[in-house]
Coordinates of C-alpha atoms in Angstrom, one line a residue:
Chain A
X294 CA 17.9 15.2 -34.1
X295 CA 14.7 13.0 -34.6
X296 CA 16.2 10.6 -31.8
X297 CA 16.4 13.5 -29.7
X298 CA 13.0 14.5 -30.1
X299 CA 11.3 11.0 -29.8
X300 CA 13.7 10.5 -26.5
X301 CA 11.8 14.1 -25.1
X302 CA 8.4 13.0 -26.3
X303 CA 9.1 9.6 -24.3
X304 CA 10.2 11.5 -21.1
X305 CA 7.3 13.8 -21.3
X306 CA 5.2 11.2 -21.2
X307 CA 6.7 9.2 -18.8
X308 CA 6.6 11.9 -16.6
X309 CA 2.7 12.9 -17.1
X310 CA 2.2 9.1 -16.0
X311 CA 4.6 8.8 -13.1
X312 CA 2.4 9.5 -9.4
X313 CA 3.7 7.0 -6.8
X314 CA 0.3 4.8 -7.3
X315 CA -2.3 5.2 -3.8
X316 CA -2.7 2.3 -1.6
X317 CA -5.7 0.1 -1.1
X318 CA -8.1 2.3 1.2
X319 CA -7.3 5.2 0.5
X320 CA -8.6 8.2 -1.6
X321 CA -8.0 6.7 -5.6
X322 CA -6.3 10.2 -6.5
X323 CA -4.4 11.0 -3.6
X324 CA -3.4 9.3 -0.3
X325 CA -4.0 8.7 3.2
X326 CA -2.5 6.6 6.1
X327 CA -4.3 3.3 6.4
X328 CA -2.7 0.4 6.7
X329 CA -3.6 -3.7 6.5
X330 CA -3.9 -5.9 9.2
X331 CA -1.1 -8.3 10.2
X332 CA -1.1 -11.2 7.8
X333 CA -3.3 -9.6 5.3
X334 CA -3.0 -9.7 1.5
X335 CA -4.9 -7.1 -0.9
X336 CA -4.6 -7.6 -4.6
X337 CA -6.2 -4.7 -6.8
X338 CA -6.2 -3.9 -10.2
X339 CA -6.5 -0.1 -11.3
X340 CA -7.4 1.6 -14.6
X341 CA -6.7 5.0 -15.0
X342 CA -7.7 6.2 -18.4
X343 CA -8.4 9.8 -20.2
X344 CA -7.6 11.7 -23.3
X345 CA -5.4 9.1 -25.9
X346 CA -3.8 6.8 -22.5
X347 CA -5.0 3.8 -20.8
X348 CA -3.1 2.5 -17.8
X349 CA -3.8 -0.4 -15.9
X350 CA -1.9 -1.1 -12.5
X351 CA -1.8 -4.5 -11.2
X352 CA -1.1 -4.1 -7.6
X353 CA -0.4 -6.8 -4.4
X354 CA 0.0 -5.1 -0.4
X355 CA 1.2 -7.7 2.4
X356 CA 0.6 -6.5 5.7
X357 CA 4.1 -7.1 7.0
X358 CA 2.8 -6.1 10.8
X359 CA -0.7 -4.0 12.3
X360 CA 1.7 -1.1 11.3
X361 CA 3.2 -1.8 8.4
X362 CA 2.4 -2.7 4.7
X363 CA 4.2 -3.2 1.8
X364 CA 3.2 -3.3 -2.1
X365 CA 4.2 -3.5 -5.3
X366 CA 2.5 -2.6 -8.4
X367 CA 3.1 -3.4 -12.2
X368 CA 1.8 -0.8 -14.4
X369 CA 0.5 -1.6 -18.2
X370 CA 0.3 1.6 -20.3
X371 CA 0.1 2.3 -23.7
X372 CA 2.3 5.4 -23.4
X373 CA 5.0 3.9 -25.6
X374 CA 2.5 2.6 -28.1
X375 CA 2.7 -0.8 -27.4
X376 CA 0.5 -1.7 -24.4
X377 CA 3.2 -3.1 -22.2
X378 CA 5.0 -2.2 -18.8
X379 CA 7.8 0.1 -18.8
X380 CA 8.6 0.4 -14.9
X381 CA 7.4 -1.4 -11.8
X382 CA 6.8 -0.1 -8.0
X383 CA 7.8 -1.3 -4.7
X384 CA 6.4 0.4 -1.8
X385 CA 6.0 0.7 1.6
X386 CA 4.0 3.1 4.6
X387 CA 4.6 2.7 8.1
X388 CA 2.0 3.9 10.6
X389 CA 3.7 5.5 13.0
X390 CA 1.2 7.5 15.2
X391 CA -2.5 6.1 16.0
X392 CA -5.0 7.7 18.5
X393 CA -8.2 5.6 18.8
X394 CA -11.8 6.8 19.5
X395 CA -14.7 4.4 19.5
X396 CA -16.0 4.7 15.8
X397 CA -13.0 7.1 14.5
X398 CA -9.1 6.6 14.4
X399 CA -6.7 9.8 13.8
X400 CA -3.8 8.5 12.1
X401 CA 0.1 9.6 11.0
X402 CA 2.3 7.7 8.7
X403 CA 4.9 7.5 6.6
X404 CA 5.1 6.2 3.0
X405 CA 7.3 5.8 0.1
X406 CA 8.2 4.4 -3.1
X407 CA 11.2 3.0 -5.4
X408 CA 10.5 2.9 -9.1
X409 CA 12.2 0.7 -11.1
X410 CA 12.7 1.6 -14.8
X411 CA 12.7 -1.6 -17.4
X412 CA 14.3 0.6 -20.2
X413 CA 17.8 1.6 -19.7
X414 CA 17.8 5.9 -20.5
X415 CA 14.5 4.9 -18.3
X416 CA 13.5 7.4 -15.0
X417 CA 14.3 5.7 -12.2
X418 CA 12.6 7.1 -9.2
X419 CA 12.6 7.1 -5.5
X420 CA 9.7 8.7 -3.2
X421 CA 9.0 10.0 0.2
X422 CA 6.3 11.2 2.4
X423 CA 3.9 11.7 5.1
X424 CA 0.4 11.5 5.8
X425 CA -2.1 11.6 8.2
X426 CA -6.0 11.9 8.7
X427 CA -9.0 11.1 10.7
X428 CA -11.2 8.2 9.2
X429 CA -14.5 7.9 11.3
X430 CA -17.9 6.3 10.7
X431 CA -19.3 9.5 9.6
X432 CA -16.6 11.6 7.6
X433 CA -12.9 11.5 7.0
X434 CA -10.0 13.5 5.9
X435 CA -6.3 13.4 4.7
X436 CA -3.5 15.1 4.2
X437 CA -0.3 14.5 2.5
X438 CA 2.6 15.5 1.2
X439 CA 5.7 14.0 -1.0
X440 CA 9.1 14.4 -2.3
X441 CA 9.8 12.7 -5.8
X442 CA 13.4 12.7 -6.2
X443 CA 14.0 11.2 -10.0
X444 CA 16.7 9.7 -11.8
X445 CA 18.3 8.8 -15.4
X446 CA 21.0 8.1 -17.6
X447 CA 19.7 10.0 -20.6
X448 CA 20.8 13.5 -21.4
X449 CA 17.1 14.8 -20.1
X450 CA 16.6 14.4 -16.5
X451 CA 13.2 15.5 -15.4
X452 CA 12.7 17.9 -12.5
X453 CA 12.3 16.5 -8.7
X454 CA 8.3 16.6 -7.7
X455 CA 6.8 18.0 -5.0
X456 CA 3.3 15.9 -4.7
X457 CA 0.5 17.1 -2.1
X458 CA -2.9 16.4 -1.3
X459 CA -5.6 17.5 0.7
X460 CA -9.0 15.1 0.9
X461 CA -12.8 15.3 2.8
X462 CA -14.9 12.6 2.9
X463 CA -18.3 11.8 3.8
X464 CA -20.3 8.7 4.7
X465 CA -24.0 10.0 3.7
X466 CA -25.9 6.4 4.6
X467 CA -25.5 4.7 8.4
X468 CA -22.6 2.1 8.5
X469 CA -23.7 -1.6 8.7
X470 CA -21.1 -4.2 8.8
X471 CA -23.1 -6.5 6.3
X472 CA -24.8 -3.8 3.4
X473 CA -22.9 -2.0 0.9
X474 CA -21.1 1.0 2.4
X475 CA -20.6 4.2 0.3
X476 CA -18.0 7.0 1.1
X477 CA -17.8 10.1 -0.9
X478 CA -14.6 12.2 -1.7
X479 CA -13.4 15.8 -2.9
X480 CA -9.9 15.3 -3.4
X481 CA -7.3 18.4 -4.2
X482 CA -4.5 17.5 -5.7
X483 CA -1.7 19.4 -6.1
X484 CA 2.6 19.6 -7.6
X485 CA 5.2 21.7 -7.8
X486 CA 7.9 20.4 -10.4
X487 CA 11.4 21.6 -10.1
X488 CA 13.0 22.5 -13.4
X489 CA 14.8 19.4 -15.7
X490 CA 17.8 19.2 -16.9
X491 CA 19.8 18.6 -20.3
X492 CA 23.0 17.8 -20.2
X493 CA 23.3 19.0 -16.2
X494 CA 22.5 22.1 -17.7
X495 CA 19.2 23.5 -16.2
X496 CA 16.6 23.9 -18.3
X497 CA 14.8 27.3 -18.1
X498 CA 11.8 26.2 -19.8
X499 CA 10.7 23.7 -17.2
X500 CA 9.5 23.0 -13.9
X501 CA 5.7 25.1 -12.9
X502 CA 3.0 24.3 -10.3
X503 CA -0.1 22.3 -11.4
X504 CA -3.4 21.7 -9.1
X505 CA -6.8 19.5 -10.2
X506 CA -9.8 18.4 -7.9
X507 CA -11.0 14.9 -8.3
X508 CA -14.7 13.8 -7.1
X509 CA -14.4 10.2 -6.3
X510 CA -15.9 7.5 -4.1
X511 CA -15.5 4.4 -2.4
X512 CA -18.7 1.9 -2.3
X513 CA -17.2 -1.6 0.1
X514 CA -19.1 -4.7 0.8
X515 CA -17.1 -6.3 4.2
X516 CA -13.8 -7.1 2.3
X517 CA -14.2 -6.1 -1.5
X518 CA -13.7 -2.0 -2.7
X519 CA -14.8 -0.6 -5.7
X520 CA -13.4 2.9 -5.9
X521 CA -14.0 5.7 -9.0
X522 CA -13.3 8.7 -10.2
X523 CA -12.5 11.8 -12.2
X524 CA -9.7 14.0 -12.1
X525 CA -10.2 17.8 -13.2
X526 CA -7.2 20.0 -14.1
X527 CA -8.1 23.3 -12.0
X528 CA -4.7 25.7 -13.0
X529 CA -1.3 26.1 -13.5
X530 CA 1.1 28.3 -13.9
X531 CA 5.2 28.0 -15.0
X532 CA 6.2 25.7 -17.6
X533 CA 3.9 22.6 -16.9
X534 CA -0.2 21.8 -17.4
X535 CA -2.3 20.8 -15.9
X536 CA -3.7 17.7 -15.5
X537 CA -6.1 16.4 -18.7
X538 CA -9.4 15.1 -17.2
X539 CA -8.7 11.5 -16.9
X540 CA -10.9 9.0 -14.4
X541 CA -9.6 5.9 -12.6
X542 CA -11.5 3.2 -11.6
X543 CA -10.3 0.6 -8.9
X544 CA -11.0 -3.0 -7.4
X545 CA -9.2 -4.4 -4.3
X546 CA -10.5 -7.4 -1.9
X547 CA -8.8 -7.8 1.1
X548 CA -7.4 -11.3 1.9
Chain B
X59 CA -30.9 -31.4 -27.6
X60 CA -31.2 -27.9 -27.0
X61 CA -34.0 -29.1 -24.2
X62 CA -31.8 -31.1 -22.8
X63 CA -29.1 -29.2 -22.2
X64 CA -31.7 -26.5 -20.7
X65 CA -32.9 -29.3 -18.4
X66 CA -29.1 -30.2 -17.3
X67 CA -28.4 -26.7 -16.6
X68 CA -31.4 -26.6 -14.3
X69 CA -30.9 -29.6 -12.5
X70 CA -27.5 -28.9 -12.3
X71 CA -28.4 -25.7 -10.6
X72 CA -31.1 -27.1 -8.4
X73 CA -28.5 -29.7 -7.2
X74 CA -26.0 -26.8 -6.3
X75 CA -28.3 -24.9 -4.6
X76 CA -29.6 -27.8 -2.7
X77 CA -26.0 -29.0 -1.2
X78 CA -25.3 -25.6 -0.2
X79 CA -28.9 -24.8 1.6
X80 CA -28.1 -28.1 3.1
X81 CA -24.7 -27.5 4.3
X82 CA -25.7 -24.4 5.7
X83 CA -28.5 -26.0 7.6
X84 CA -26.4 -29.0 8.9
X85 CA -23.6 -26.9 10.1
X86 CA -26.7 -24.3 11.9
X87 CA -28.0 -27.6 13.9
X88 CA -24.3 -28.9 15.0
X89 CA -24.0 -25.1 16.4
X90 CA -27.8 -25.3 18.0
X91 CA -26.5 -28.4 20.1
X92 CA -23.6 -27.2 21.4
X93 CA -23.1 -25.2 24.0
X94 CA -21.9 -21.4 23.4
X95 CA -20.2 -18.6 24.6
X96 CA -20.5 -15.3 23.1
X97 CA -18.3 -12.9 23.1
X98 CA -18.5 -8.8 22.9
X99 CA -15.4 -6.7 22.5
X100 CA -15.2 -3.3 22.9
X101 CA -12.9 -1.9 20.6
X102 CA -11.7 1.7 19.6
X103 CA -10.5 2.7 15.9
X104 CA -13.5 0.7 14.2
X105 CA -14.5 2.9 11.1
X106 CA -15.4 1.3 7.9
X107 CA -16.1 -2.5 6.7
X108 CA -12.8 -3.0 4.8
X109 CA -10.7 -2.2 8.1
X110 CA -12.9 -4.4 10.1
X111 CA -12.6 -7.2 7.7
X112 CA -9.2 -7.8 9.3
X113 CA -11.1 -8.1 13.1
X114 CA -13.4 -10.4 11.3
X115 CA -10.5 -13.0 9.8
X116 CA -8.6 -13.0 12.9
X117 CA -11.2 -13.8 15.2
X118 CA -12.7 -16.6 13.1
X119 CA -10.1 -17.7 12.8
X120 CA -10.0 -18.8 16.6
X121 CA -11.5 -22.6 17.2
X122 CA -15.6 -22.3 16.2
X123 CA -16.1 -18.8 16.2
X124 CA -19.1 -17.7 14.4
X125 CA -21.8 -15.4 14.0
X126 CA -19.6 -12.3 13.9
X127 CA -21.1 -9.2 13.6
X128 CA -19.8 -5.0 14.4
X129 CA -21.8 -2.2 15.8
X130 CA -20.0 0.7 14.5
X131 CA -22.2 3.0 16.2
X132 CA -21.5 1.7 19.5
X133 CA -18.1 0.5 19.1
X134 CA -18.6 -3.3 19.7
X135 CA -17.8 -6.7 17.4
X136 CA -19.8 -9.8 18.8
X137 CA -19.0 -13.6 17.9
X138 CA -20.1 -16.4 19.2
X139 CA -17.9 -19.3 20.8
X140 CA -18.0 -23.2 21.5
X141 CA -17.8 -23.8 25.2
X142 CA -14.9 -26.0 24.9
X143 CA -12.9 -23.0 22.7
X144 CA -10.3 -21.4 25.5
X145 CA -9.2 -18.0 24.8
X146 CA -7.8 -15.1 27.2
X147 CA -8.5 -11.3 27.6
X148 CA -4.1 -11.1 26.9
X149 CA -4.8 -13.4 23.7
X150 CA -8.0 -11.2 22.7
X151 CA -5.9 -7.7 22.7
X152 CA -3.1 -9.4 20.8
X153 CA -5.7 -10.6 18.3
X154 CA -7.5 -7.0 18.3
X155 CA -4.3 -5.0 18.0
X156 CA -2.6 -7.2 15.2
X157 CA -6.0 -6.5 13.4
X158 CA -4.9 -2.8 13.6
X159 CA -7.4 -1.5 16.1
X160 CA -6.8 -1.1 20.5
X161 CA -9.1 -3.4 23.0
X162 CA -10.9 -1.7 25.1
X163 CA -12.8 -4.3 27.2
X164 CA -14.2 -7.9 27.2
X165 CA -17.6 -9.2 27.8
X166 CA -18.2 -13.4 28.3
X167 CA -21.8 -14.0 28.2
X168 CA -23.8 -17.4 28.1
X169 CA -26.8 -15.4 26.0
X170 CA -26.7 -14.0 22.8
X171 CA -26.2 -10.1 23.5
X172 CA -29.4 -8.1 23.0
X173 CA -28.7 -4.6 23.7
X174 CA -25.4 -2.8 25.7
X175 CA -26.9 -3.0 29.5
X176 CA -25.9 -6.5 29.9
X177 CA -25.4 -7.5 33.4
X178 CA -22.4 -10.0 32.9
X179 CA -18.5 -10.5 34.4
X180 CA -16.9 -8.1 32.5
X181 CA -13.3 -8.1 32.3
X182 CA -11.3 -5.1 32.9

């Protein structure tokens, strides 16, 4: 029975940390559909950190084409107890749709993810969605929206995730290629979770809607990003909460 | 021995900063001497730094480039060119559009640029 319990507490937590992690360039919360150059490399290094959790993602994007870019990231958390990695993250976005202006680009792509559990009643995961947005040299948005569809050989499956974002940005000081440039973000964030299972048996005490706002920023000198933020909890409603107030801080250079 | 390690330090700094004033200064007089071409794209898409950055690498990394600068504002990167360096307007969109952005034109020019009413060949 203790087992049990420790194996729910474990996939309860797992779950609170799982979010497909963004890519470099992007809002830190939620995402948007920029992509590398050809032949460009872009190691980062996230913390995300609130309430009794630190997490630290180690992350490396190869532009594979002008269009494509893939990733991978290795998480560190201290979910478990023991700071260590429990999963790991291959990923990919393909930009399919770009209309360019002088000074703005309105862009569409597609993104997903494959996480790889390291435990064995671990929650595999596999993830899909779009995205699209304007960036330009005075303000941005994006929009996205993804499917989380989530996997397991332990008796508890967690529900499927519906992931969705909505972000505004704003450049409030002129853009010069060679002085700091600052952009400023309101991010919504928002999820529906679809209700878990236990022994294939659905779980009527599970699955709910949660949405948070996240003021963050993104301050770049030519090809180094520093990127921050905090992540409010705003409502919810079912059988989930909502996010604690956590922030995440990020560093990428672009190779 | 505390003062000389002090003393070390500062020499050793003074020495560093010394080679690199005077690397930067050698390889500003080879450039002087030789004759240039610059260079002014026009190209659509350009939004922030770290995007650019990719523009930036690519183009350097054509034979001598230098001196690269964007105008957001007015949608243009500049670099300068050695005479001798051979490139194309094909070889330039390629460059551009593997950098993520689209080519929009091409200006050759024998002086630096100064503002956007340059009377030059301009390559369509």
């Amino acid at each position: 029975m203790i087992i049990d319990n420790m194996k729910v507490y474990w996939v309860l937590l797992l779950l609170f940390l799982i979010s497909f992690k963004t890519f470099a360039h992007e809002p830190i919360y939620g995402h948007g559909p920029h992509v590398l150059y050809k032949g460009g490399f872009a190691p980062g290094l996230v913390f995300n950190s609130g309430t009794g959790f630190l997490e630290t993602e180690y992350e490396l994007e190869y532009g594979l084409t002008s269009k494509w870019t893939i990733g991978a990231v290795v998480p560190f958390s201290n979910a478990s107890g023991l700071y260590s990695t429990e999963y790991y993250i291959l990923k990919g976005k393909y930009r399919f749709f770009t209309d360019y202006e002088p000074g703005s680009m309105n862009e569409i792509a597609a993104f997903g993810g494959y996480q790889l559990s390291k435990v064995s009643n671990g929650i595999t995961a596999l993830n899909l969605g779009l995205t699209g947005g304007r960036e330009a040299i005075d303000w941005y948005w994006f929009a996205s929206a993804a499917y989380t569809a989530k996997f397991t050989n332990a008796a508890l499956k967690p529900g499927n995730e519906i992931n969705y974002d909505f972000t505004l940005g704003y450049r409030p000081f002129e853009i010069d290629y060679y002085k700091p440039d600052l952009v400023i973000f309101l991010e919504f964030l928002g999820k529906y979770q679809q209700k878990g299972e236990l022994n294939s048996a659905s779980i009527n005490n599970s699955g709910g809607n949660s949405w948070a706002v996240a003021p963050t920023f993104m301050l770049t000198y030519r090809n180094y990003a520093f990127r921050a933020g905090v992540e409010f909890g705003v409502a919810d409603n079912g059988y989930i909460t909502k996010p604690k107030t956590n922030f995440k801080i990020g560093f990428e250079v672009h190779l | 021995m505390k003062g000389n390690k002090y003393f070390n330090s500062v020499l050793s700094a003074i020495l560093f900063l010394s080679l690199f004033i005077f690397s930067n200064n050698s390889l500003s007089q080879t450039n002087q001497d030789g004759q240039k071409k610059y260079v002014k794209l026009q190209v659509d898409g350009l939004a922030c730094q770290l995007c650019a950055y990719g523009l930036e690498k690519k183009l350097k990394a054509l034979d001598g480039a230098e001196n690269f600068n964007i105008d957001f504002k007015e949608g243009y990167a500049t670099f300068d060119l050695p005479e001798s360096t051979k490139i194309t307007k094909e070889e330039l969109k390629q460059i551009v559009s593997d950098a993520g952005f689209s080519l929009k034109s091409v200006v050759f020019s024998d002086e630096p640029f100064k503002n956007k009413n340059e009377k030059k060949s301009l390559l369509k």
